PDB file of C-alpha atoms in Angstrom:
ATOM      1  CA  MET A   1     -16.855 -94.228  39.497  1.00  0.00           C
ATOM      2  CA  ALA A   2     -15.349 -94.137  42.847  1.00  0.00           C
ATOM      3  CA  LEU A   3     -13.116 -96.868  44.596  1.00  0.00           C
ATOM      4  CA  VAL A   4     -12.537 -97.797  48.124  1.00  0.00           C
ATOM      5  CA  VAL A   5      -9.176 -99.298  49.079  1.00  0.00           C
ATOM      6  CA  PHE A   6      -8.335-101.145  52.241  1.00  0.00           C
ATOM      7  CA  LEU A   7      -5.098-101.816  53.809  1.00  0.00           C
ATOM      8  CA  ARG A   8      -4.049-104.544  55.707  1.00  0.00           C
ATOM      9  CA  GLY A   9      -2.486-105.160  59.369  1.00  0.00           C
ATOM     10  CA  LEU A  10      -1.201-101.285  59.783  1.00  0.00           C
ATOM     11  CA  ASN A  11      -1.054 -99.292  63.253  1.00  0.00           C
ATOM     12  CA  VAL A  12      -1.471-102.342  65.449  1.00  0.00           C
ATOM     13  CA  GLY A  13      -0.313-102.757  68.281  1.00  0.00           C
ATOM     14  CA  GLY A  14       2.879-100.193  66.818  1.00  0.00           C
ATOM     15  CA  HIS A  15       4.275-102.564  64.241  1.00  0.00           C
ATOM     16  CA  ARG A  16       3.805-100.872  61.064  1.00  0.00           C
ATOM     17  CA  THR A  17       3.259 -97.482  61.690  1.00  0.00           C
ATOM     18  CA  PHE A  18       1.979 -95.318  59.288  1.00  0.00           C
ATOM     19  CA  ARG A  19       0.195 -91.958  58.733  1.00  0.00           C
ATOM     20  CA  PRO A  20      -3.106 -92.081  56.673  1.00  0.00           C
ATOM     21  CA  THR A  21      -3.357 -88.296  56.314  1.00  0.00           C
ATOM     22  CA  THR A  22       0.353 -88.429  54.814  1.00  0.00           C
ATOM     23  CA  LEU A  23      -0.934 -90.834  52.384  1.00  0.00           C
ATOM     24  CA  THR A  24      -4.004 -88.934  51.535  1.00  0.00           C
ATOM     25  CA  ARG A  25      -1.726 -85.828  51.139  1.00  0.00           C
ATOM     26  CA  GLN A  26       0.224 -87.037  48.482  1.00  0.00           C
ATOM     27  CA  LEU A  27      -2.987 -88.829  46.431  1.00  0.00           C
ATOM     28  CA  ARG A  28      -4.584 -85.649  46.847  1.00  0.00           C
ATOM     29  CA  HIS A  29      -5.152 -85.236  42.810  1.00  0.00           C
ATOM     30  CA  LEU A  30      -7.027 -88.641  42.927  1.00  0.00           C
ATOM     31  CA  GLY A  31      -9.250 -86.985  45.491  1.00  0.00           C
ATOM     32  CA  VAL A  32      -8.664 -89.157  48.453  1.00  0.00           C
ATOM     33  CA  VAL A  33     -10.930 -89.232  51.628  1.00  0.00           C
ATOM     34  CA  ASN A  34      -9.523 -90.871  54.693  1.00  0.00           C
ATOM     35  CA  ILE A  35     -11.979 -92.949  56.807  1.00  0.00           C
ATOM     36  CA  GLY A  36     -10.096 -93.373  60.132  1.00  0.00           C
ATOM     37  CA  ALA A  37      -6.425 -94.476  61.627  1.00  0.00           C
ATOM     38  CA  ALA A  38      -6.857 -98.441  59.730  1.00  0.00           C
ATOM     39  CA  GLY A  39      -5.749 -97.603  56.208  1.00  0.00           C
ATOM     40  CA  THR A  40      -9.496 -97.094  54.196  1.00  0.00           C
ATOM     41  CA  PHE A  41     -10.074 -94.405  51.669  1.00  0.00           C
ATOM     42  CA  VAL A  42     -12.132 -93.452  49.071  1.00  0.00           C
ATOM     43  CA  ILE A  43     -10.854 -92.632  45.409  1.00  0.00           C
ATOM     44  CA  ARG A  44     -13.484 -90.138  43.812  1.00  0.00           C
ATOM     45  CA  GLN A  45     -11.327 -89.249  41.164  1.00  0.00           C
ATOM     46  CA  PRO A  46     -11.195 -91.900  37.938  1.00  0.00           C
ATOM     47  CA  VAL A  47      -8.211 -94.177  37.890  1.00  0.00           C
ATOM     48  CA  SER A  48      -7.500 -97.817  37.148  1.00  0.00           C
ATOM     49  CA  ARG A  49      -7.033-100.222  40.172  1.00  0.00           C
ATOM     50  CA  SER A  50      -3.709-101.310  38.328  1.00  0.00           C
ATOM     51  CA  GLN A  51      -2.179 -97.311  38.852  1.00  0.00           C
ATOM     52  CA  LEU A  52      -4.371 -97.278  41.778  1.00  0.00           C
ATOM     53  CA  ARG A  53      -2.654-100.522  43.451  1.00  0.00           C
ATOM     54  CA  ALA A  54       1.157 -99.370  42.235  1.00  0.00           C
ATOM     55  CA  ASP A  55       0.517 -95.847  43.629  1.00  0.00           C
ATOM     56  CA  VAL A  56      -0.266 -96.879  47.034  1.00  0.00           C
ATOM     57  CA  GLU A  57       2.410 -99.189  46.967  1.00  0.00           C
ATOM     58  CA  ARG A  58       5.061 -97.118  46.087  1.00  0.00           C
ATOM     59  CA  ARG A  59       4.282 -94.657  48.903  1.00  0.00           C
ATOM     60  CA  LEU A  60       4.010 -97.248  51.624  1.00  0.00           C
ATOM     61  CA  PRO A  61       7.241 -97.453  53.625  1.00  0.00           C
ATOM     62  CA  PHE A  62       5.782-101.271  53.712  1.00  0.00           C
ATOM     63  CA  ASP A  63       4.352-104.019  51.959  1.00  0.00           C
ATOM     64  CA  ALA A  64       0.466-104.620  53.380  1.00  0.00           C
ATOM     65  CA  GLU A  65      -2.148-106.439  51.859  1.00  0.00           C
ATOM     66  CA  ILE A  66      -4.434-104.328  49.662  1.00  0.00           C
ATOM     67  CA  ALA A  67      -7.675-104.800  48.449  1.00  0.00           C
ATOM     68  CA  ILE A  68      -9.867-102.558  46.189  1.00  0.00           C
ATOM     69  CA  CYS A  69     -13.054-102.400  45.147  1.00  0.00           C
ATOM     70  CA  GLU A  70     -15.688-100.514  43.951  1.00  0.00           C
ATOM     71  CA  GLY A  71     -17.211 -97.784  45.714  1.00  0.00           C
ATOM     72  CA  GLN A  72     -21.141 -98.486  44.899  1.00  0.00           C
ATOM     73  CA  GLN A  73     -20.407-101.760  45.977  1.00  0.00           C
ATOM     74  CA  ILE A  74     -19.773-100.878  49.678  1.00  0.00           C
ATOM     75  CA  VAL A  75     -23.419 -98.216  48.947  1.00  0.00           C
ATOM     76  CA  ARG A  76     -25.183-101.272  48.051  1.00  0.00           C
ATOM     77  CA  LEU A  77     -23.825-103.611  51.314  1.00  0.00           C
ATOM     78  CA  VAL A  78     -24.681-100.738  53.357  1.00  0.00           C
ATOM     79  CA  SER A  79     -28.261-100.075  52.196  1.00  0.00           C
ATOM     80  CA  ARG A  80     -29.236-103.428  52.541  1.00  0.00           C
ATOM     81  CA  ASP A  81     -29.727-105.094  56.526  1.00  0.00           C
ATOM     82  CA  VAL A  82     -27.616-107.454  56.924  1.00  0.00           C
ATOM     83  CA  PHE A  83     -27.725-108.057  60.315  1.00  0.00           C
ATOM     84  CA  ARG A  84     -31.989-108.176  61.044  1.00  0.00           C
ATOM     85  CA  GLY A  85     -32.332-110.329  63.491  1.00  0.00           C
ATOM     86  CA  GLN A  86     -28.999-109.652  65.595  1.00  0.00           C
ATOM     87  CA  LEU A  87     -29.193-108.134  68.645  1.00  0.00           C
ATOM     88  CA  ALA A  88     -26.580-105.633  69.380  1.00  0.00           C
ATOM     89  CA  GLN A  89     -25.266-106.846  72.108  1.00  0.00           C
ATOM     90  CA  PRO A  90     -22.286-105.044  74.462  1.00  0.00           C
ATOM     91  CA  GLY A  91     -18.990-106.295  73.374  1.00  0.00           C
ATOM     92  CA  MET A  92     -20.134-107.751  70.409  1.00  0.00           C
ATOM     93  CA  VAL A  93     -18.940-105.748  67.165  1.00  0.00           C
ATOM     94  CA  ARG A  94     -20.485-106.061  63.390  1.00  0.00           C
ATOM     95  CA  PHE A  95     -17.906-106.908  60.344  1.00  0.00           C
ATOM     96  CA  VAL A  96     -16.922-106.680  56.802  1.00  0.00           C
ATOM     97  CA  SER A  97     -13.688-108.462  56.147  1.00  0.00           C
ATOM     98  CA  VAL A  98     -13.198-107.605  52.125  1.00  0.00           C
ATOM     99  CA  ALA A  99     -11.179-110.500  50.018  1.00  0.00           C
ATOM    100  CA  SER A 100      -8.668-108.680  48.111  1.00  0.00           C
ATOM    101  CA  ARG A 101     -10.309-110.792  45.029  1.00  0.00           C
ATOM    102  CA  LEU A 102     -12.628-114.118  44.905  1.00  0.00           C
ATOM    103  CA  PRO A 103     -13.046-116.481  47.133  1.00  0.00           C
ATOM    104  CA  ARG A 104     -11.610-120.076  46.241  1.00  0.00           C
ATOM    105  CA  SER A 105     -14.586-121.111  48.547  1.00  0.00           C
ATOM    106  CA  VAL A 106     -17.653-120.428  51.145  1.00  0.00           C
ATOM    107  CA  PRO A 107     -17.991-122.511  54.144  1.00  0.00           C
ATOM    108  CA  PRO A 108     -21.976-123.869  54.996  1.00  0.00           C
ATOM    109  CA  LEU A 109     -22.740-120.480  56.881  1.00  0.00           C
ATOM    110  CA  PRO A 110     -23.577-119.628  59.962  1.00  0.00           C
ATOM    111  CA  LEU A 111     -20.049-120.243  60.771  1.00  0.00           C
ATOM    112  CA  ARG A 112     -18.951-119.883  64.444  1.00  0.00           C
ATOM    113  CA  LEU A 113     -15.331-120.126  65.599  1.00  0.00           C
ATOM    114  CA  PRO A 114     -14.225-121.843  67.530  1.00  0.00           C
ATOM    115  CA  ALA A 115     -16.112-124.885  66.434  1.00  0.00           C
ATOM    116  CA  ARG A 116     -16.544-126.018  70.092  1.00  0.00           C
ATOM    117  CA  GLY A 117     -17.501-124.055  72.996  1.00  0.00           C
ATOM    118  CA  GLN A 118     -18.816-120.166  73.267  1.00  0.00           C
ATOM    119  CA  TRP A 119     -18.013-118.357  69.471  1.00  0.00           C
ATOM    120  CA  LEU A 120     -15.780-115.631  69.231  1.00  0.00           C
ATOM    121  CA  LEU A 121     -16.536-114.562  65.761  1.00  0.00           C
ATOM    122  CA  LYS A 122     -19.708-115.493  63.299  1.00  0.00           C
ATOM    123  CA  VAL A 123     -19.736-115.103  59.952  1.00  0.00           C
ATOM    124  CA  LEU A 124     -23.510-114.813  59.115  1.00  0.00           C
ATOM    125  CA  ALA A 125     -23.099-114.161  55.591  1.00  0.00           C
ATOM    126  CA  CYS A 126     -20.973-113.858  52.229  1.00  0.00           C
ATOM    127  CA  ASP A 127     -21.524-111.636  48.952  1.00  0.00           C
ATOM    128  CA  ARG A 128     -19.223-112.220  46.860  1.00  0.00           C
ATOM    129  CA  ARG A 129     -16.048-110.210  48.155  1.00  0.00           C
ATOM    130  CA  PHE A 130     -17.695-109.213  51.068  1.00  0.00           C
ATOM    131  CA  VAL A 131     -17.740-111.252  54.495  1.00  0.00           C
ATOM    132  CA  LEU A 132     -20.170-110.427  57.184  1.00  0.00           C
ATOM    133  CA  GLY A 133     -20.534-111.232  60.559  1.00  0.00           C
ATOM    134  CA  LEU A 134     -19.854-110.575  64.784  1.00  0.00           C
ATOM    135  CA  TYR A 135     -17.567-111.141  66.606  1.00  0.00           C
ATOM    136  CA  ARG A 136     -16.384-111.102  70.552  1.00  0.00           C
ATOM    137  CA  ARG A 137     -14.197-107.974  71.879  1.00  0.00           C
ATOM    138  CA  GLN A 138     -11.736-110.622  73.259  1.00  0.00           C
ATOM    139  CA  MET A 139      -7.705-111.236  72.505  1.00  0.00           C
ATOM    140  CA  LYS A 140      -8.451-114.598  70.588  1.00  0.00           C
ATOM    141  CA  VAL A 141     -10.766-113.287  68.219  1.00  0.00           C
ATOM    142  CA  ILE A 142      -7.339-112.161  66.163  1.00  0.00           C
ATOM    143  CA  GLY A 143      -6.952-115.966  65.855  1.00  0.00           C
ATOM    144  CA  CYS A 144      -9.972-116.658  64.821  1.00  0.00           C
ATOM    145  CA  LEU A 145     -10.344-113.379  61.514  1.00  0.00           C
ATOM    146  CA  GLY A 146      -6.682-114.943  60.349  1.00  0.00           C
ATOM    147  CA  ALA A 147      -8.512-118.400  60.056  1.00  0.00           C
ATOM    148  CA  LEU A 148     -11.099-116.458  57.571  1.00  0.00           C
ATOM    149  CA  ASP A 149      -7.603-115.776  55.395  1.00  0.00           C
ATOM    150  CA  ARG A 150      -7.724-120.511  55.467  1.00  0.00           C
ATOM    151  CA  VAL A 151     -11.258-120.914  55.526  1.00  0.00           C
ATOM    152  CA  PHE A 152     -12.016-118.499  52.305  1.00  0.00           C
ATOM    153  CA  GLY A 153      -8.854-119.107  50.398  1.00  0.00           C
ATOM    154  CA  VAL A 154      -8.298-115.594  50.122  1.00  0.00           C
ATOM    155  CA  PRO A 155      -6.438-112.563  52.142  1.00  0.00           C
ATOM    156  CA  LEU A 156      -9.073-110.570  54.297  1.00  0.00           C
ATOM    157  CA  VAL A 157      -9.461-107.463  54.703  1.00  0.00           C
ATOM    158  CA  THR A 158     -11.284-106.288  58.178  1.00  0.00           C
ATOM    159  CA  ARG A 159     -13.625-103.401  59.106  1.00  0.00           C
ATOM    160  CA  ASN A 160     -16.374-102.212  61.400  1.00  0.00           C
ATOM    161  CA  TRP A 161     -19.469-101.672  60.349  1.00  0.00           C
ATOM    162  CA  ASN A 162     -19.519 -98.226  60.860  1.00  0.00           C
ATOM    163  CA  THR A 163     -16.470 -97.557  59.117  1.00  0.00           C
ATOM    164  CA  MET A 164     -18.518 -99.470  56.134  1.00  0.00           C
ATOM    165  CA  ALA A 165     -21.111 -96.866  56.824  1.00  0.00           C
ATOM    166  CA  ALA A 166     -18.719 -93.581  56.635  1.00  0.00           C
ATOM    167  CA  ILE A 167     -17.872 -94.863  53.583  1.00  0.00           C
ATOM    168  CA  ALA A 168     -21.406 -94.935  52.016  1.00  0.00           C
ATOM    169  CA  ASP A 169     -21.565 -91.636  53.746  1.00  0.00           C
ATOM    170  CA  VAL A 170     -19.266 -90.202  51.691  1.00  0.00           C
ATOM    171  CA  LEU A 171     -19.970 -91.631  48.769  1.00  0.00           C
ATOM    172  CA  GLY A 172     -23.412 -90.102  48.817  1.00  0.00           C
ATOM    173  CA  GLY A 173     -21.926 -86.494  48.492  1.00  0.00           C
ATOM    174  CA  ALA A 174     -20.746 -85.337  51.701  1.00  0.00           C
ATOM    175  CA  ASP A 175     -17.529 -83.430  51.394  1.00  0.00           C
ATOM    176  CA  GLY A 176     -14.527 -84.582  50.533  1.00  0.00           C
ATOM    177  CA  GLU A 177     -11.986 -82.559  52.111  1.00  0.00           C
ATOM    178  CA  VAL A 178     -13.343 -82.950  56.022  1.00  0.00           C
ATOM    179  CA  GLU A 179     -11.691 -86.129  57.486  1.00  0.00           C
ATOM    180  CA  ARG A 180     -13.846 -88.871  58.598  1.00  0.00           C
ATOM    181  CA  HIS A 181     -13.252 -90.688  61.410  1.00  0.00           C
ATOM    182  CA  ALA A 182     -15.350 -93.908  62.216  1.00  0.00           C
TER     183      ALA A 182
END
């Protein structure tokens, strides 16, 4: 069973800089495929979640939020048309936030942030540990993404929908020696 690791808050604005390719080399024995530069990895060799978490934590130069999920959960999520009816508009980004564990609560959906005025972030669906939605490409969105942690009661790691599609592609049998960028 393949696992997917999502690291939070790396390589943002020159803070907590990290080379995903270094971790990929260090975890080569696990058949790791690096997806992009944000700290997303597909682990193709069998390993327990606790062992994987310990291996990743030991190799990071700082503490980071780590979310781990089964690869088949990502494949299932990508195979559904969760964004049907949402027009792809310039300046809009489809996203998935992965909870480090099951959310404590799920608000009524759709959820719009901010609650008044033009929304910057809209949560469309929640599928167990996955929160799906849209956000506008604006700096204030960072605060809205941070607010999702409080709304759902757990830390969330956010990725672009294209990253999730790249993960599903790797899990579907793409050559693991090739570094994939989303």
